[in-house]
């Protein structure tokens, strides 16, 4: 299954692959085998990158699900303008080989959407927490306020977020992606217990990263 978020890129890649192979056939036939191999590799990698497997959220109430596939880089206490003092940050790094479709961590209402321009440092560099381009998202329900950010990386120059202010959302549902390597930072308030550690791998919409 492919994500609709990737359809424009897949189409462009297919056109590039066809043009490259056609140009090699017309003007540089000795290079045609290499051009065909590269074109096929490019198209297959693009299809692989935009894969979108079916995910089933666990039937566990009062939990926060991972919004992204990847590896937990950092778990640390922070103060946050949305979740308050003594909150906890969980930072998840997505390599180019991870599924990049992002999913909603908790049920609730979207009460914060804020896009910030910035730099494009390596996503695993902790300085990117503050300096990189990002989309901030806040979700509220009766029991907690959750803040998370789609953060662009060195290769990721396109953040996709389909959410709207005031929208009602369900845990595990798709809401966007970040293209070609990036990170998602989740911040939970003080009363929420984080259940993952640095180095642990997550699956969006399935892995429980916190309980409240």
Short mmCIF file of N, CA, C and O in Angstrom, two decimals, residues 5 45 48-51 53 55 66-74 90-103 121-126 128 132-135 137 148-160 175-186 200-205:
data_model
loop_
_atom_site.label_atom_id
_atom_site.label_comp_id
_atom_site.label_asym_id
_atom_site.label_seq_id
_atom_site.Cartn_x
_atom_site.Cartn_y
_atom_site.Cartn_z
N UNK A 5 0.21 10.76 0.05
CA UNK A 5 1.15 11.88 0.22
C UNK A 5 2.32 11.78 -0.75
O UNK A 5 2.98 12.78 -1.03
N UNK A 45 13.17 2.50 -5.03
CA UNK A 45 13.41 3.12 -3.73
C UNK A 45 12.31 4.11 -3.40
O UNK A 45 11.86 4.21 -2.25
N UNK A 48 9.35 2.21 -2.30
CA UNK A 48 9.63 1.67 -0.96
C UNK A 48 9.48 2.76 0.10
O UNK A 48 8.90 2.53 1.17
N UNK A 49 9.98 3.96 -0.19
CA UNK A 49 9.94 5.04 0.78
C UNK A 49 8.51 5.44 1.11
O UNK A 49 8.18 5.75 2.26
N UNK A 50 7.65 5.44 0.11
CA UNK A 50 6.27 5.90 0.32
C UNK A 50 5.31 4.75 0.64
O UNK A 50 4.10 4.91 0.50
N UNK A 51 5.83 3.64 1.10
CA UNK A 51 4.97 2.54 1.55
C UNK A 51 4.16 2.98 2.78
O UNK A 51 4.62 3.81 3.57
N UNK A 53 2.07 0.76 5.39
CA UNK A 53 1.46 -0.47 5.88
C UNK A 53 0.28 -0.20 6.81
O UNK A 53 0.19 0.85 7.45
N UNK A 55 -1.76 -0.36 10.08
CA UNK A 55 -1.40 -0.44 11.49
C UNK A 55 -2.68 -0.54 12.34
O UNK A 55 -3.68 0.11 12.03
N UNK A 66 3.16 6.09 19.56
CA UNK A 66 4.22 6.72 18.77
C UNK A 66 3.63 7.32 17.50
O UNK A 66 2.89 6.65 16.79
N UNK A 67 3.95 8.58 17.19
CA UNK A 67 3.46 9.18 15.94
C UNK A 67 4.32 8.83 14.73
O UNK A 67 3.96 9.15 13.61
N UNK A 68 5.46 8.16 14.98
CA UNK A 68 6.39 7.89 13.88
C UNK A 68 7.11 6.57 14.08
O UNK A 68 7.34 6.13 15.20
N UNK A 69 7.47 5.94 12.96
CA UNK A 69 8.40 4.81 12.99
C UNK A 69 9.80 5.37 13.20
O UNK A 69 10.13 6.46 12.71
N UNK A 70 10.64 4.61 13.89
CA UNK A 70 12.01 5.07 14.03
C UNK A 70 12.66 4.60 15.31
O UNK A 70 12.26 3.60 15.90
N UNK A 71 13.66 5.34 15.74
CA UNK A 71 14.45 5.01 16.92
C UNK A 71 14.38 6.16 17.92
O UNK A 71 14.55 7.33 17.54
N UNK A 72 14.12 5.85 19.18
CA UNK A 72 14.08 6.88 20.21
C UNK A 72 15.51 7.38 20.45
O UNK A 72 16.39 6.62 20.86
N UNK A 73 15.72 8.66 20.16
CA UNK A 73 17.05 9.25 20.33
C UNK A 73 17.24 9.82 21.71
O UNK A 73 18.35 9.79 22.25
N UNK A 74 16.17 10.34 22.29
CA UNK A 74 16.32 11.15 23.49
C UNK A 74 15.04 11.11 24.32
O UNK A 74 13.94 11.19 23.78
N UNK A 90 10.12 13.07 24.24
CA UNK A 90 10.53 11.82 23.60
C UNK A 90 10.79 12.14 22.14
O UNK A 90 9.87 12.54 21.41
N UNK A 91 12.03 11.99 21.71
CA UNK A 91 12.42 12.35 20.34
C UNK A 91 12.67 11.09 19.53
O UNK A 91 13.46 10.22 19.93
N UNK A 92 11.98 10.97 18.38
CA UNK A 92 12.06 9.77 17.53
C UNK A 92 12.70 10.15 16.19
O UNK A 92 12.19 11.02 15.48
N UNK A 93 13.79 9.49 15.86
CA UNK A 93 14.48 9.74 14.60
C UNK A 93 14.04 8.74 13.54
O UNK A 93 14.02 7.53 13.77
N UNK A 94 13.68 9.25 12.35
CA UNK A 94 13.30 8.42 11.23
C UNK A 94 14.40 8.44 10.17
O UNK A 94 14.72 9.50 9.63
N UNK A 95 14.99 7.29 9.89
CA UNK A 95 15.98 7.22 8.82
C UNK A 95 15.25 7.13 7.48
O UNK A 95 14.04 6.87 7.44
N UNK A 96 15.96 7.29 6.38
CA UNK A 96 15.30 7.18 5.06
C UNK A 96 14.68 5.81 4.82
O UNK A 96 13.88 5.64 3.89
N UNK A 97 15.04 4.80 5.62
CA UNK A 97 14.52 3.45 5.41
C UNK A 97 13.31 3.13 6.28
O UNK A 97 12.73 2.05 6.14
N UNK A 98 12.92 4.04 7.17
CA UNK A 98 11.72 3.85 7.97
C UNK A 98 10.47 4.23 7.18
O UNK A 98 10.54 5.01 6.23
N UNK A 99 9.32 3.69 7.59
CA UNK A 99 8.04 4.20 7.10
C UNK A 99 7.91 5.64 7.59
O UNK A 99 8.15 5.92 8.77
N UNK A 100 7.53 6.55 6.70
CA UNK A 100 7.52 7.97 7.06
C UNK A 100 6.12 8.56 7.26
O UNK A 100 5.99 9.76 7.49
N UNK A 101 5.09 7.76 7.14
CA UNK A 101 3.74 8.25 7.40
C UNK A 101 3.56 8.45 8.90
O UNK A 101 3.85 7.55 9.69
N UNK A 102 3.11 9.62 9.31
CA UNK A 102 2.90 9.94 10.72
C UNK A 102 1.46 9.68 11.13
O UNK A 102 0.54 9.83 10.33
N UNK A 103 1.28 9.32 12.42
CA UNK A 103 -0.04 8.97 12.93
C UNK A 103 -0.34 9.70 14.24
O UNK A 103 0.58 10.06 14.98
N UNK A 121 19.50 21.12 9.70
CA UNK A 121 20.58 20.34 10.30
C UNK A 121 20.21 18.86 10.30
O UNK A 121 19.04 18.50 10.12
N UNK A 122 21.21 18.00 10.49
CA UNK A 122 20.94 16.57 10.60
C UNK A 122 19.91 16.33 11.70
O UNK A 122 20.04 16.88 12.80
N UNK A 123 18.91 15.51 11.43
CA UNK A 123 17.81 15.32 12.38
C UNK A 123 18.26 14.67 13.67
O UNK A 123 17.62 14.85 14.71
N UNK A 124 19.37 13.90 13.64
CA UNK A 124 19.84 13.26 14.86
C UNK A 124 20.72 14.20 15.70
O UNK A 124 21.14 13.84 16.80
N UNK A 125 21.00 15.39 15.20
CA UNK A 125 21.73 16.40 15.96
C UNK A 125 20.75 17.08 16.91
O UNK A 125 19.75 17.66 16.47
N UNK A 126 21.01 17.03 18.22
CA UNK A 126 20.06 17.55 19.19
C UNK A 126 19.84 19.06 19.05
O UNK A 126 18.83 19.59 19.52
N UNK A 128 19.03 20.45 16.44
CA UNK A 128 17.90 20.62 15.53
C UNK A 128 16.57 20.75 16.26
O UNK A 128 15.57 21.16 15.68
N UNK A 132 15.69 23.72 13.58
CA UNK A 132 15.22 23.22 12.28
C UNK A 132 13.78 23.63 11.97
O UNK A 132 12.99 23.94 12.87
N UNK A 133 13.46 23.59 10.69
CA UNK A 133 12.09 23.81 10.24
C UNK A 133 11.18 22.77 10.90
O UNK A 133 11.53 21.59 11.00
N UNK A 134 10.00 23.20 11.34
CA UNK A 134 9.11 22.24 12.01
C UNK A 134 7.66 22.70 11.97
O UNK A 134 7.35 23.88 11.78
N UNK A 135 6.78 21.72 12.17
CA UNK A 135 5.36 21.97 12.36
C UNK A 135 4.99 21.53 13.77
O UNK A 135 5.11 20.36 14.11
N UNK A 137 2.29 20.79 16.72
CA UNK A 137 0.91 20.34 16.82
C UNK A 137 0.56 20.11 18.28
O UNK A 137 1.35 19.52 19.02
N UNK A 148 3.46 17.78 19.97
CA UNK A 148 4.46 17.09 19.18
C UNK A 148 4.78 17.90 17.93
O UNK A 148 3.99 18.74 17.49
N UNK A 149 5.98 17.65 17.39
CA UNK A 149 6.47 18.44 16.26
C UNK A 149 7.04 17.53 15.18
O UNK A 149 7.79 16.60 15.47
N UNK A 150 6.67 17.83 13.94
CA UNK A 150 7.33 17.23 12.78
C UNK A 150 8.53 18.11 12.46
O UNK A 150 8.38 19.29 12.14
N UNK A 151 9.73 17.55 12.58
CA UNK A 151 10.95 18.34 12.41
C UNK A 151 11.68 17.88 11.15
O UNK A 151 11.97 16.69 10.99
N UNK A 152 11.98 18.80 10.26
CA UNK A 152 12.69 18.44 9.04
C UNK A 152 14.15 18.14 9.35
O UNK A 152 14.69 18.57 10.38
N UNK A 153 14.80 17.39 8.46
CA UNK A 153 16.21 17.07 8.63
C UNK A 153 17.03 17.57 7.45
O UNK A 153 16.58 18.39 6.66
N UNK A 154 18.25 17.03 7.33
CA UNK A 154 19.16 17.47 6.28
C UNK A 154 18.61 17.14 4.90
O UNK A 154 18.70 17.93 3.97
N UNK A 155 18.02 15.94 4.76
CA UNK A 155 17.45 15.52 3.47
C UNK A 155 15.98 15.87 3.36
O UNK A 155 15.47 16.05 2.26
N UNK A 156 15.30 15.94 4.50
CA UNK A 156 13.84 16.19 4.47
C UNK A 156 13.58 17.67 4.33
O UNK A 156 13.85 18.45 5.22
N UNK A 157 13.04 18.07 3.22
CA UNK A 157 12.74 19.48 2.97
C UNK A 157 11.25 19.69 2.73
O UNK A 157 10.86 20.72 2.20
N UNK A 158 10.43 18.73 3.12
CA UNK A 158 9.01 18.84 2.84
C UNK A 158 8.21 18.20 3.96
O UNK A 158 8.18 16.98 4.10
N UNK A 159 7.59 19.03 4.78
CA UNK A 159 6.72 18.55 5.85
C UNK A 159 5.28 18.57 5.33
O UNK A 159 4.81 19.58 4.81
N UNK A 160 4.59 17.44 5.46
CA UNK A 160 3.20 17.34 5.05
C UNK A 160 2.35 17.15 6.30
O UNK A 160 2.56 16.20 7.06
N UNK A 175 -1.93 11.43 9.53
CA UNK A 175 -2.15 12.87 9.41
C UNK A 175 -1.09 13.58 8.57
O UNK A 175 -1.21 14.76 8.28
N UNK A 176 -0.05 12.87 8.15
CA UNK A 176 0.97 13.53 7.35
C UNK A 176 2.25 12.72 7.28
O UNK A 176 2.28 11.53 7.63
N UNK A 177 3.32 13.35 6.84
CA UNK A 177 4.63 12.70 6.76
C UNK A 177 5.71 13.76 6.59
O UNK A 177 5.42 14.94 6.34
N UNK A 178 6.96 13.31 6.75
CA UNK A 178 8.11 14.16 6.45
C UNK A 178 8.98 13.36 5.49
O UNK A 178 9.27 12.19 5.73
N UNK A 179 9.39 13.97 4.43
CA UNK A 179 10.06 13.22 3.36
C UNK A 179 11.57 13.10 3.56
O UNK A 179 12.24 14.08 3.81
N UNK A 180 12.06 11.87 3.46
CA UNK A 180 13.49 11.54 3.34
C UNK A 180 14.32 11.84 4.58
O UNK A 180 15.31 12.56 4.52
N UNK A 181 13.95 11.25 5.70
CA UNK A 181 14.77 11.34 6.91
C UNK A 181 14.43 12.54 7.75
O UNK A 181 14.46 13.66 7.28
N UNK A 182 14.09 12.32 9.01
CA UNK A 182 13.60 13.42 9.83
C UNK A 182 13.40 12.94 11.26
O UNK A 182 13.86 11.86 11.64
N UNK A 183 12.67 13.73 12.08
CA UNK A 183 12.39 13.33 13.45
C UNK A 183 11.03 13.88 13.87
O UNK A 183 10.54 14.87 13.32
N UNK A 184 10.45 13.22 14.85
CA UNK A 184 9.22 13.71 15.48
C UNK A 184 9.48 13.79 16.97
O UNK A 184 9.91 12.81 17.59
N UNK A 185 9.23 14.95 17.55
CA UNK A 185 9.43 15.18 18.98
C UNK A 185 8.08 15.24 19.68
O UNK A 185 7.22 16.04 19.29
N UNK A 186 7.90 14.39 20.68
CA UNK A 186 6.65 14.33 21.45
C UNK A 186 6.93 14.84 22.86
O UNK A 186 7.90 14.43 23.49
N UNK A 200 15.31 2.51 21.81
CA UNK A 200 14.18 1.64 21.48
C UNK A 200 13.58 2.03 20.14
O UNK A 200 13.52 3.19 19.78
N UNK A 201 13.11 1.03 19.38
CA UNK A 201 12.48 1.29 18.08
C UNK A 201 10.96 1.36 18.24
O UNK A 201 10.38 0.67 19.08
N UNK A 202 10.34 2.21 17.43
CA UNK A 202 8.90 2.43 17.53
C UNK A 202 8.22 2.19 16.19
O UNK A 202 8.85 2.30 15.13
N UNK A 203 6.92 1.89 16.25
CA UNK A 203 6.07 1.82 15.06
C UNK A 203 4.91 2.79 15.25
O UNK A 203 4.22 2.74 16.27
N UNK A 204 4.72 3.66 14.28
CA UNK A 204 3.67 4.66 14.37
C UNK A 204 2.30 3.99 14.50
O UNK A 204 1.98 3.08 13.75
N UNK A 205 1.52 4.47 15.46
CA UNK A 205 0.17 3.96 15.63
C UNK A 205 0.05 2.66 16.38
O UNK A 205 -1.05 2.18 16.62
#
